[in-house]
mmCIF file of C-alpha atoms and ligand atoms in Angstrom:
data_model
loop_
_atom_site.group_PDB
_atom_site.id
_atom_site.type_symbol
_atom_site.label_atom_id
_atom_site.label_comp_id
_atom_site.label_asym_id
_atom_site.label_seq_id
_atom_site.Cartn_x
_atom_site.Cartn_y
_atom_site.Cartn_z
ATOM 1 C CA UNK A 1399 0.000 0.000 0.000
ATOM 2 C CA UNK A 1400 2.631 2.415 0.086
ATOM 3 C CA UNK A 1401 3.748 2.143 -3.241
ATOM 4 C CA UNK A 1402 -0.063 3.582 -4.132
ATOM 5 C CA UNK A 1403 0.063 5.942 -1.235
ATOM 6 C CA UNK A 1404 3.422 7.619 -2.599
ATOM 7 C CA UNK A 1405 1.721 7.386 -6.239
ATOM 8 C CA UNK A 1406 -1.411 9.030 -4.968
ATOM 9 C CA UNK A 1407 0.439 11.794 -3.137
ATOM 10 C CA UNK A 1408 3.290 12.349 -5.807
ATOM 11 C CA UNK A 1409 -0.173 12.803 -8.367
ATOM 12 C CA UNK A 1410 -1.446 15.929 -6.077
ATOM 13 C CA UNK A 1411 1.951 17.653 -6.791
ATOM 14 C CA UNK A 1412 2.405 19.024 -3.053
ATOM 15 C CA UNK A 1413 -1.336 19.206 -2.146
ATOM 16 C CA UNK A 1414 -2.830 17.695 0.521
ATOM 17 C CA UNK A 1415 -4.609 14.307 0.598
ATOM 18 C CA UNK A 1416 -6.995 13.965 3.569
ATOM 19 C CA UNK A 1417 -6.657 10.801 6.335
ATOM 20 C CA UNK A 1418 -9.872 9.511 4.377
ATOM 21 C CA UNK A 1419 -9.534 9.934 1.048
ATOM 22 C CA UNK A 1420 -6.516 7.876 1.770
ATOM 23 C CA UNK A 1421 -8.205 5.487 4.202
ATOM 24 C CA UNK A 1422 -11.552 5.613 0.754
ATOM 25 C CA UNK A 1423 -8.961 4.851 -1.677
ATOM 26 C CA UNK A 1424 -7.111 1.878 -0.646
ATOM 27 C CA UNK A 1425 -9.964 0.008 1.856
ATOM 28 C CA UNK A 1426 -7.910 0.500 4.952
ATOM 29 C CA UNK A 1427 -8.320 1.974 8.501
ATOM 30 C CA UNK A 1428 -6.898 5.406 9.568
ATOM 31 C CA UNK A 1429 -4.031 3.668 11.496
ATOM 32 C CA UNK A 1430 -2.751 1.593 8.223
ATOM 33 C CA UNK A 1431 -2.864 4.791 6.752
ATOM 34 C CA UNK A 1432 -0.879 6.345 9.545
ATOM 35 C CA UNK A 1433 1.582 3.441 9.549
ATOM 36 C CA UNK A 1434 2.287 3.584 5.876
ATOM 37 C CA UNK A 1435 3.262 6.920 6.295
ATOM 38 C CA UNK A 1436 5.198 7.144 8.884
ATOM 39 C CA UNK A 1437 7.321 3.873 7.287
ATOM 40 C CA UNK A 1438 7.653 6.104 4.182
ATOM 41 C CA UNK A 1439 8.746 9.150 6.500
ATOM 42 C CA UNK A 1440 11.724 6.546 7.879
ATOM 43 C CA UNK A 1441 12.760 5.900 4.275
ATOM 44 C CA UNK A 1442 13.452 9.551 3.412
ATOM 45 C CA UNK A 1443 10.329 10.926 2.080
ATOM 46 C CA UNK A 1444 9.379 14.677 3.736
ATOM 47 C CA UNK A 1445 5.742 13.990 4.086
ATOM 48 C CA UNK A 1446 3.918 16.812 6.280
ATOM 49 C CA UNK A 1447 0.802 15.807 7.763
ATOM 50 C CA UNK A 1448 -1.787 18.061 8.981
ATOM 51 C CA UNK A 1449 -5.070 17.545 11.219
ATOM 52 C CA UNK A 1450 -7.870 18.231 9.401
ATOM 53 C CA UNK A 1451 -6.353 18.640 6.113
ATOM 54 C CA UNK A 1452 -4.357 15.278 5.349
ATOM 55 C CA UNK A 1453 -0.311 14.521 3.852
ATOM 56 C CA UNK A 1454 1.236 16.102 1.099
ATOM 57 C CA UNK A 1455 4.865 14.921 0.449
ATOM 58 C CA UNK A 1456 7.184 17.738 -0.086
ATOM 59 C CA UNK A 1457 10.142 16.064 -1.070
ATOM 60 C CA UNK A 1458 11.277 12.353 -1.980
ATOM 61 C CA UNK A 1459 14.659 10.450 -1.389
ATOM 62 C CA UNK A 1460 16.978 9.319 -4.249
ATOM 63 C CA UNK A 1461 16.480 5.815 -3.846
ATOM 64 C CA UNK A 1462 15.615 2.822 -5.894
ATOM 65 C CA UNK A 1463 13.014 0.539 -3.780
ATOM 66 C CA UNK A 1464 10.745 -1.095 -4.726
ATOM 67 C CA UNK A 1465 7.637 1.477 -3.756
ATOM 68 C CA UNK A 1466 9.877 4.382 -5.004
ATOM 69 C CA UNK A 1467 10.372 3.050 -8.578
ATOM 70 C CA UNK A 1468 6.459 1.284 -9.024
ATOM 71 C CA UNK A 1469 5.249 4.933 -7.688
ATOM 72 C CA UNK A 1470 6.554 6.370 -10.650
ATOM 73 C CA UNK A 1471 6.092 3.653 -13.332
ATOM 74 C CA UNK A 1472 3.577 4.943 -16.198
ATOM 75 C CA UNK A 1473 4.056 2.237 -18.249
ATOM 76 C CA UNK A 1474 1.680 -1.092 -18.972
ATOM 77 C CA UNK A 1475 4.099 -3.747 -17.866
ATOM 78 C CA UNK A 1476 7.927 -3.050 -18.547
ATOM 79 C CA UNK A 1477 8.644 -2.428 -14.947
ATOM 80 C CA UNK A 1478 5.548 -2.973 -13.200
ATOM 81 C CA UNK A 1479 7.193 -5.747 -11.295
ATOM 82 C CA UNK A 1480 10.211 -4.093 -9.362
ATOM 83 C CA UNK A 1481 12.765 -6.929 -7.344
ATOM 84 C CA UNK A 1482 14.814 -4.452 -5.487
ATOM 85 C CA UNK A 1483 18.363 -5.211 -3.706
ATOM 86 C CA UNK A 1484 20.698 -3.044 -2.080
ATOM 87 C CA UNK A 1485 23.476 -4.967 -3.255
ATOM 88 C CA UNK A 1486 24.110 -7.612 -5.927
ATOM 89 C CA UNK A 1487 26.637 -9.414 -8.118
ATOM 90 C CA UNK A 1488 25.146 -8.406 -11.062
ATOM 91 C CA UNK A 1489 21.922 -7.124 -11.897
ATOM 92 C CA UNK A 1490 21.865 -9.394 -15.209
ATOM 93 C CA UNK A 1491 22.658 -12.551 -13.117
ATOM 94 C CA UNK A 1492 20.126 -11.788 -11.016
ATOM 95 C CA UNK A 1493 17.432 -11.356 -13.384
ATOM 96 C CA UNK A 1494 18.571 -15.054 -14.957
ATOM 97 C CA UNK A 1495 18.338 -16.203 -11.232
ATOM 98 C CA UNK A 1496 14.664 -14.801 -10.942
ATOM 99 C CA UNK A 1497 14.081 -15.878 -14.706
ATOM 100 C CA UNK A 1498 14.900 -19.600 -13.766
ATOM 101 C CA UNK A 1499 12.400 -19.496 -10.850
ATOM 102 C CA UNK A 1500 9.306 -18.101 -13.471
ATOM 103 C CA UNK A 1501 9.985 -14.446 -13.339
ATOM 104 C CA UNK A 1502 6.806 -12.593 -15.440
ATOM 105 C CA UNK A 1503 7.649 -10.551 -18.810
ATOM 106 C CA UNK A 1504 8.472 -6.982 -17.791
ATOM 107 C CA UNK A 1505 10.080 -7.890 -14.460
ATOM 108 C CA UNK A 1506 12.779 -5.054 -13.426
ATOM 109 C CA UNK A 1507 15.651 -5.958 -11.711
ATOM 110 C CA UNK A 1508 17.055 -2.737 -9.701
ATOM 111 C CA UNK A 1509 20.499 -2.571 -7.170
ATOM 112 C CA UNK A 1510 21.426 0.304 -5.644
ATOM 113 C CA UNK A 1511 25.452 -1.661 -6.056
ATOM 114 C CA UNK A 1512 26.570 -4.337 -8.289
ATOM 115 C CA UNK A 1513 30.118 -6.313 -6.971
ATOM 116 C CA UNK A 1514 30.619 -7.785 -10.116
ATOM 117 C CA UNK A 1515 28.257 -6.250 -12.894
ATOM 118 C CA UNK A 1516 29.061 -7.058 -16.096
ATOM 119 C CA UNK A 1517 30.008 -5.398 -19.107
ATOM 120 C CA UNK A 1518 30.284 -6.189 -23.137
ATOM 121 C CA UNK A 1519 32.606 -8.912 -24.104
ATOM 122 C CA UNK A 1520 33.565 -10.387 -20.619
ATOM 123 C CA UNK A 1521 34.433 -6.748 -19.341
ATOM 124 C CA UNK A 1522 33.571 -5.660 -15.797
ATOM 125 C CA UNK A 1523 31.683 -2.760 -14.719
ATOM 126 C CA UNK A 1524 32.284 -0.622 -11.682
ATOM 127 C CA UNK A 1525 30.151 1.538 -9.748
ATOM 128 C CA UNK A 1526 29.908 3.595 -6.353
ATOM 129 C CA UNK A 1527 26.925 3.069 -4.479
ATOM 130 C CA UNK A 1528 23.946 5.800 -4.784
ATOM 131 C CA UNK A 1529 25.251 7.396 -8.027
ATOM 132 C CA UNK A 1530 24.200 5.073 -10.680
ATOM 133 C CA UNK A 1531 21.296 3.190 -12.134
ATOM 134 C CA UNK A 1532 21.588 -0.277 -12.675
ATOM 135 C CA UNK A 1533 19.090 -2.391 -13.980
ATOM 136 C CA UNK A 1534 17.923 -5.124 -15.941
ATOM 137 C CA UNK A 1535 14.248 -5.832 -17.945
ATOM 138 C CA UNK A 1536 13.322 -9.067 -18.156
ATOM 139 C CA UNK A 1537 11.516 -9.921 -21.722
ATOM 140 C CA UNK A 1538 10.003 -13.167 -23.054
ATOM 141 C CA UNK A 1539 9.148 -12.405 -26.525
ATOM 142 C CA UNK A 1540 7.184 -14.970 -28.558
ATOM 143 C CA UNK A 1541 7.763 -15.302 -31.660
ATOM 144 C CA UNK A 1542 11.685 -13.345 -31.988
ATOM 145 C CA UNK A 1543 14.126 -15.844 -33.858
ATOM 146 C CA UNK A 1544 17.388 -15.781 -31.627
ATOM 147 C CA UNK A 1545 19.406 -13.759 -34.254
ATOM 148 C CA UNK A 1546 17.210 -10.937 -33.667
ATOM 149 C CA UNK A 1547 17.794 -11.208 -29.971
ATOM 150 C CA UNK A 1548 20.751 -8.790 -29.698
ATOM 151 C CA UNK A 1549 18.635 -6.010 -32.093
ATOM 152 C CA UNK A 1550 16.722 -5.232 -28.723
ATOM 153 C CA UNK A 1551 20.161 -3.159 -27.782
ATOM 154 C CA UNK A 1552 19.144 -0.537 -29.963
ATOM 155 C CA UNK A 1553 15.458 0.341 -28.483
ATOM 156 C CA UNK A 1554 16.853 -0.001 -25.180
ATOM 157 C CA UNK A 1555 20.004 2.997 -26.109
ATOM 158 C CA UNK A 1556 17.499 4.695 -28.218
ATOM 159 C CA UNK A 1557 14.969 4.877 -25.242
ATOM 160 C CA UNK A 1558 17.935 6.087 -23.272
ATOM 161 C CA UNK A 1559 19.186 8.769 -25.125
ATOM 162 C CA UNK A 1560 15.383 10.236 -25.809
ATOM 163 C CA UNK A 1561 14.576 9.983 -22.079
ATOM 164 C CA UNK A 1562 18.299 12.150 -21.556
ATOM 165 C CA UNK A 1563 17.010 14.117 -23.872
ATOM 166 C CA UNK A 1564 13.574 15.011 -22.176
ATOM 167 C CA UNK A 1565 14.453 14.411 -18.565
ATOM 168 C CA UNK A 1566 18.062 16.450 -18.177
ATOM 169 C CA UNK A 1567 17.889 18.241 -21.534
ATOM 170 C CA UNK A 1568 20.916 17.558 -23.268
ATOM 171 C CA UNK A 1569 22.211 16.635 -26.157
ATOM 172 C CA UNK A 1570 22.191 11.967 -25.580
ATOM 173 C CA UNK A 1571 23.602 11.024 -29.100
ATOM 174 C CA UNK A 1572 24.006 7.078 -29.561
ATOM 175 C CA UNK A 1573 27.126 5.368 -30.389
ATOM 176 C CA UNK A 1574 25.862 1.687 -32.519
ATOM 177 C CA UNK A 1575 25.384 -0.451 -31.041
ATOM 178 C CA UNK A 1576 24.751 -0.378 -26.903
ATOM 179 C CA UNK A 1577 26.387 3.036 -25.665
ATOM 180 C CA UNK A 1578 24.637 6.498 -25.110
ATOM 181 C CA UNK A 1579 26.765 9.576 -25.298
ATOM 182 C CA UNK A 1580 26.437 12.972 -24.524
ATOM 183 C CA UNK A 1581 29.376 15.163 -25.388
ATOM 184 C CA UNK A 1582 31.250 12.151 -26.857
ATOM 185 C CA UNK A 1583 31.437 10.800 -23.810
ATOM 186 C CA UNK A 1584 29.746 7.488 -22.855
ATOM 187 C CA UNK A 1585 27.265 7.981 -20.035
ATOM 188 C CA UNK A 1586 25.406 4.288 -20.458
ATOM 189 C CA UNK A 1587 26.207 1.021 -21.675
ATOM 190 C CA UNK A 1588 23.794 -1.863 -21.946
ATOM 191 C CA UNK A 1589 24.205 -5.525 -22.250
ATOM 192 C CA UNK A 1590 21.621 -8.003 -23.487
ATOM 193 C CA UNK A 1591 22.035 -11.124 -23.058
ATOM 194 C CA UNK A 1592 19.703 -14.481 -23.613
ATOM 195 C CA UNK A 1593 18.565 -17.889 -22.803
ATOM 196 C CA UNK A 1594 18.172 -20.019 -25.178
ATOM 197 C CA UNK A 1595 16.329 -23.953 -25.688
ATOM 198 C CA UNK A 1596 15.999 -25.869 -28.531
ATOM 199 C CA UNK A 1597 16.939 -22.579 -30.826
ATOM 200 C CA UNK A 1598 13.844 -21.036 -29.484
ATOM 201 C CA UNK A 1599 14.468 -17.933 -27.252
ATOM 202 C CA UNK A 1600 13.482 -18.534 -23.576
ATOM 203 C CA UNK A 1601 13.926 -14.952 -22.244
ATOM 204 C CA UNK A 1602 15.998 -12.116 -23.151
ATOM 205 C CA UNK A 1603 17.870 -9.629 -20.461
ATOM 206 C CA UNK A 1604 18.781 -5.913 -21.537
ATOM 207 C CA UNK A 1605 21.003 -4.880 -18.515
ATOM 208 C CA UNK A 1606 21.538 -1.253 -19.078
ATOM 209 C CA UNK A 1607 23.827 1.043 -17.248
ATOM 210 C CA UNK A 1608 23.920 5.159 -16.720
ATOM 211 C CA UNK A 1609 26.097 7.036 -15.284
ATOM 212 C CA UNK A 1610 23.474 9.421 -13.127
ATOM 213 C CA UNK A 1611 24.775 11.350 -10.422
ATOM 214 C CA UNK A 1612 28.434 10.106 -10.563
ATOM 215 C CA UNK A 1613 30.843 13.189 -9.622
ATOM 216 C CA UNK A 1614 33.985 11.957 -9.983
ATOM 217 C CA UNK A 1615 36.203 9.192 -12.287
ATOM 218 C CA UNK A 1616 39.408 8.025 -12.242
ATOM 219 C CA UNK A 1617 41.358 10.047 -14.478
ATOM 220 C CA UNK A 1618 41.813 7.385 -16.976
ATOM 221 C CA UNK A 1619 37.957 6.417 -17.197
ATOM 222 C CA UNK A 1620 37.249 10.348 -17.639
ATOM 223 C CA UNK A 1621 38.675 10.606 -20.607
ATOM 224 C CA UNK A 1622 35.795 7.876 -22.093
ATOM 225 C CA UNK A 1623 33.035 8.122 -19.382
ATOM 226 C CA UNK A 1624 31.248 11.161 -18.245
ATOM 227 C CA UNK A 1625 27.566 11.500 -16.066
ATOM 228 C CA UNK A 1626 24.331 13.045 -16.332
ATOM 229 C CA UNK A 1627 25.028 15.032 -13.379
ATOM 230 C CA UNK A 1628 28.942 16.089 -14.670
ATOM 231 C CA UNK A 1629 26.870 17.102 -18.009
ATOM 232 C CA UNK A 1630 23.758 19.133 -16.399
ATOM 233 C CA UNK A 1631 25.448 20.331 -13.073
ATOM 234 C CA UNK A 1632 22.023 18.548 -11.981
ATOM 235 C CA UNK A 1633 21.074 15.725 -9.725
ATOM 236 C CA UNK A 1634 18.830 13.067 -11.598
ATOM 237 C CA UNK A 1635 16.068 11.381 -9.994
ATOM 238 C CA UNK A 1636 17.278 8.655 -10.448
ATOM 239 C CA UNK A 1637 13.642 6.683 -10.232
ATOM 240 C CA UNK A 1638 12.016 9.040 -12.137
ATOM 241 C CA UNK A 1639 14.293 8.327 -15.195
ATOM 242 C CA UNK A 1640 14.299 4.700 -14.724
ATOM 243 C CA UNK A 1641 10.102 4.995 -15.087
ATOM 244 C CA UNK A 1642 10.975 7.158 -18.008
ATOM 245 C CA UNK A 1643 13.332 4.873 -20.120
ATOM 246 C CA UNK A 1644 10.710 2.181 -19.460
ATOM 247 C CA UNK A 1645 7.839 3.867 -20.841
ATOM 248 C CA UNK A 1646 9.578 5.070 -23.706
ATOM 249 C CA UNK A 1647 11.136 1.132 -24.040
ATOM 250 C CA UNK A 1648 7.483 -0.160 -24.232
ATOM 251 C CA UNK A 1649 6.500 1.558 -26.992
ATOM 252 C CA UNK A 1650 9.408 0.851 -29.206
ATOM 253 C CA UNK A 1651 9.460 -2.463 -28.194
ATOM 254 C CA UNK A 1652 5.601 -3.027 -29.150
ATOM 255 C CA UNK A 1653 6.177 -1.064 -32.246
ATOM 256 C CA UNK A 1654 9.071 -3.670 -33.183
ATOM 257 C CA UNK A 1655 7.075 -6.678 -32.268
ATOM 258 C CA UNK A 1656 4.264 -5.731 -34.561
ATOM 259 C CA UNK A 1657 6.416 -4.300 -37.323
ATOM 260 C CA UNK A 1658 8.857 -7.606 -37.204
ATOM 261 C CA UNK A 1659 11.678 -4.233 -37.354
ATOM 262 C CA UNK A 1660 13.104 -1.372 -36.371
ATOM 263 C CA UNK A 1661 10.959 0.799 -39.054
ATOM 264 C CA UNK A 1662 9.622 2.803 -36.344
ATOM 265 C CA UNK A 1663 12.743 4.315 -34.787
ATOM 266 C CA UNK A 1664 15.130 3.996 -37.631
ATOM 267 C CA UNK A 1665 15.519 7.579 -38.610
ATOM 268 C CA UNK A 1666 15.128 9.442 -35.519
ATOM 269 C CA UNK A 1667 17.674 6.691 -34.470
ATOM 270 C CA UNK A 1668 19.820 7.574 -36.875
ATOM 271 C CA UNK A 1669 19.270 10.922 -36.771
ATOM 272 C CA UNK A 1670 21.063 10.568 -32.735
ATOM 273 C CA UNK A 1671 23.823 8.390 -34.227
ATOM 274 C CA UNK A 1672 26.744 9.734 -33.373
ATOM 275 C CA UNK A 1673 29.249 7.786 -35.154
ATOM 276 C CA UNK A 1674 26.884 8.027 -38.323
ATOM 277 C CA UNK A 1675 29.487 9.296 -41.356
ATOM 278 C CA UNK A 1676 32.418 8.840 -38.919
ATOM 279 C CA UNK A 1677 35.202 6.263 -39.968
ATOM 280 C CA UNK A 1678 34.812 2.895 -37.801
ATOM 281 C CA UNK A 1679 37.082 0.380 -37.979
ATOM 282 C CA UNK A 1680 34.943 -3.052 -37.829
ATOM 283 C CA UNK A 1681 36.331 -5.424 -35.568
ATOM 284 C CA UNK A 1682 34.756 -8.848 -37.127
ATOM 285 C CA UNK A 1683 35.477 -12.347 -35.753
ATOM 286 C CA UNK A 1684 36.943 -12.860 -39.749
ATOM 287 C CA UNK A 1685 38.759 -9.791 -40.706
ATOM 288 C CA UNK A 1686 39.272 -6.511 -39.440
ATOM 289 C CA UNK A 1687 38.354 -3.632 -41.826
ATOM 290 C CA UNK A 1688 37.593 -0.033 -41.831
ATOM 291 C CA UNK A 1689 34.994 1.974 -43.724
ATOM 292 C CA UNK A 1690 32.415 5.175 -43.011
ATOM 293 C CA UNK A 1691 29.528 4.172 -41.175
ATOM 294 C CA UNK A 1692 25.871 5.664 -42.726
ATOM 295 C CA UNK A 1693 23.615 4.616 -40.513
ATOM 296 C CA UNK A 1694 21.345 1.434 -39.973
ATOM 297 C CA UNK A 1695 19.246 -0.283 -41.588
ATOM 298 C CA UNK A 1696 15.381 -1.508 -40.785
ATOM 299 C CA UNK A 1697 17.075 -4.723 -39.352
ATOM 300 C CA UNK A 1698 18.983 -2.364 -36.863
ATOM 301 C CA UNK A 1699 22.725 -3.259 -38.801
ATOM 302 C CA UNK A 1700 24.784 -0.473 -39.340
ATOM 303 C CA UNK A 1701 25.755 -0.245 -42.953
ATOM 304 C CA UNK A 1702 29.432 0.691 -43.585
ATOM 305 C CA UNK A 1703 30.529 2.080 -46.822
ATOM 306 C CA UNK A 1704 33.923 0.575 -47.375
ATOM 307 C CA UNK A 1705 36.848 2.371 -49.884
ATOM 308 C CA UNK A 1706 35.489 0.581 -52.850
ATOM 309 C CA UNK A 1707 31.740 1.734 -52.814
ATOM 310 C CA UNK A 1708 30.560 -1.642 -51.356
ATOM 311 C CA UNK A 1709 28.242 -1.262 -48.235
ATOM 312 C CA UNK A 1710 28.508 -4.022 -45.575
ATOM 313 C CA UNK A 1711 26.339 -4.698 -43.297
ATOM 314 C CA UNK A 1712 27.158 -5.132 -39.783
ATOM 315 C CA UNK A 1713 25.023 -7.056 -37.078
ATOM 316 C CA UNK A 1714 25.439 -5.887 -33.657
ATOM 317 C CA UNK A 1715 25.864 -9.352 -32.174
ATOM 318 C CA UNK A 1716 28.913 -10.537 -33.683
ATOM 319 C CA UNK A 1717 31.252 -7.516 -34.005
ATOM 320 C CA UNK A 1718 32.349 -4.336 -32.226
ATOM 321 C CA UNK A 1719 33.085 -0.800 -33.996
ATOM 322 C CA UNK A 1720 35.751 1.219 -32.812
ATOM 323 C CA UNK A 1721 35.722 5.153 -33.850
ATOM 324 C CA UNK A 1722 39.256 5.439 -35.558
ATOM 325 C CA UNK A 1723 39.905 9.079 -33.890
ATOM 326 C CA UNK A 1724 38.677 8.331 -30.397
ATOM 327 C CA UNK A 1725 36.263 6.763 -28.803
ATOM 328 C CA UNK A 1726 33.214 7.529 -31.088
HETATM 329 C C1 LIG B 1448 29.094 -2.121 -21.648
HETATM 330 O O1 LIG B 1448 29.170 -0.935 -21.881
HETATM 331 O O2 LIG B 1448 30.051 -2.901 -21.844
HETATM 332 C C2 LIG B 1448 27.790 -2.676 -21.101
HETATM 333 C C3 LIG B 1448 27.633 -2.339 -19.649
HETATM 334 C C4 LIG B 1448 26.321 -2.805 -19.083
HETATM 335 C C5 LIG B 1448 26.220 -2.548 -17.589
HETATM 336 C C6 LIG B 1448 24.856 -2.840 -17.045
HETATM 337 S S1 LIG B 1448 24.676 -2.283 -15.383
HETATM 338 C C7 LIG B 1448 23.172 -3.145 -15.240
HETATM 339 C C8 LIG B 1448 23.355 -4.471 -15.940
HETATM 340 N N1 LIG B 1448 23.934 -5.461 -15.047
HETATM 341 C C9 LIG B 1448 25.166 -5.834 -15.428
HETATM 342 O O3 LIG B 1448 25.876 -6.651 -14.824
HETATM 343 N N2 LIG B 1448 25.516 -5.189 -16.549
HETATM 344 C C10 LIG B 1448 24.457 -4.309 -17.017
#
């Protein structure tokens, strides 16, 4: 009940909800009201209450639980089931763990710290606690062959960069396939990983990563890595962004179930490429080569125009692009 006590008050924008509107809405006694508030008061919310006119909540914590995140969740059901830890290994491995066990479609795995989150191609991922999001959307598509498994990357980054874009106002470009930039400067990285039976998919993971309120990296890492909050000179709300990418997620993820691909997104996608007419070097499994990328196609591969004219197309499961001058 707190989760829809928080969403109730957080909808009233600062004005007061009486004891009995509360006690109307929900089908429980003045003193579960009461309760509920004062247990949401000892997590960090600022919620005033006043006889004879109700609670308002004046100010809310930057935290990821459970009732924080679900309070702020617009969407139909990427998200609506929150499993919230304070600390995990990885938020991928966890969602496999829950995944295993019959964890529904949608289900968001959140940690406030990962001790061994993973990154692309056996890389780890570090974080300080309270300054990132970490988190990890458990899908079961029906009806996705497994080679289209890894295209989900690119709704997930391009949900990223457009909730960036909205929520903190700057400029969230998109380096192919899984990072979101802003200022060339990678600010989240997502990993999507799946399990598979029989060649039939049994659930996909996209495990993404952003660098919110981070104020300080190792010199090395800031030459590459850069936050929302180093960007905006802003604290994020860290919930309120997560409930953002996953709205924006949904839709692009319906519109690519019904459309089969990525028609929907592909040119505003491309349009927040940032390494589109850049030179990449391609870094396939059976031959390096380098080339101009132009964009991507409707199957999400991004088509490289190599020195002789001939356009290759390159599938974001199998091979990494590295800008030649830098990182983009
Ligand atoms: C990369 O840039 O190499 C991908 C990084 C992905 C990191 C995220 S953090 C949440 C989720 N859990 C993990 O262990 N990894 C992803």
């Amino acid at each position: 009940m707190r989760k829809e006590i928080l969403a109730l008050l957080r909808e009233r924008k600062g004005e007061y909800v009486s004891g009995q509107e509360l006690c109307q809405c929900f089908g429980v006694s003045r003193t579960a009201v009461w309760k509920a508030v004062n247990r949401l008061k000892e997590d960090g919310y600022e919620i005033e209450s006043v006889s004879r006119k109700g609670y308002r909540l004046l100010a809310s914590p930057d935290i990821l639980s459970e009732e924080e995140v679900l309070s702020r969740m617009e969407t139909c059901w990427a998200g609506r089931q929150v499993h919230y830890l304070d600390e995990v290994d990885s938020t991928n491995t966890e969602c496999r763990r829950i995944a295993e066990k019959g964890a529904a479609h949608g289900t968001l795995v959140v940690a406030e710290m990962q001790t061994a989150g993973k990154g692309r191609r056996g890389r780890s991922w570090q974080q300080e606690p309270g300054t990132m999001i970490s988190m990890s959307l458990l899908l079961r598509p029906v009806g996705i062959a497994p080679e289209r498994a890894s295209m989900l990357t690119l709704p997930a980054a391009y949900a990223v960069a457009g909730a960036i874009r909205e929520l903190c106002g700057l400029e969230a470009g998109i380096k192919w396939p899984n990072d979101v930039v802003v200022g060339k400067k990678k600010v989240c990285g997502i990993l999507t990983e799946m399990s598979l039976e029989m060649d039939e998919i049994r659930y996909i993971l996209v495990g993404i990563g952003i660098n919110a309120n981070v104020q300080l990296f190792s010199e090395e890492i800031s030459q590459i890595a850069t936050s929302l909050y180093l960007e905006s000179g802003e604290r994020v709300v860290r919930s309120q962004m997560m409930a953002l990418v996953m709205k924006r997620f949904e839709a692009d993820y319906e519109a690519f179930l019904k459309a089969g691909d990525l028609r929907d997104i592909r040119e505003e996608y491309n349009r927040l490429l940032v390494n589109r007419d850049a030179r990449v070097k391609v870094l396939d499994p059976k031959g390096e080569y380098e080339g101009v990328a132009r964009g991507i196609d409707e199957m999400g591969q991004l088509l490289v125009e190599c020195g002789d004219g001939r356009l290759e197309k390159v599938y974001a499961g199998e091979v990494s692009v590295r800008g030649i001058y830098g990182y983009v």
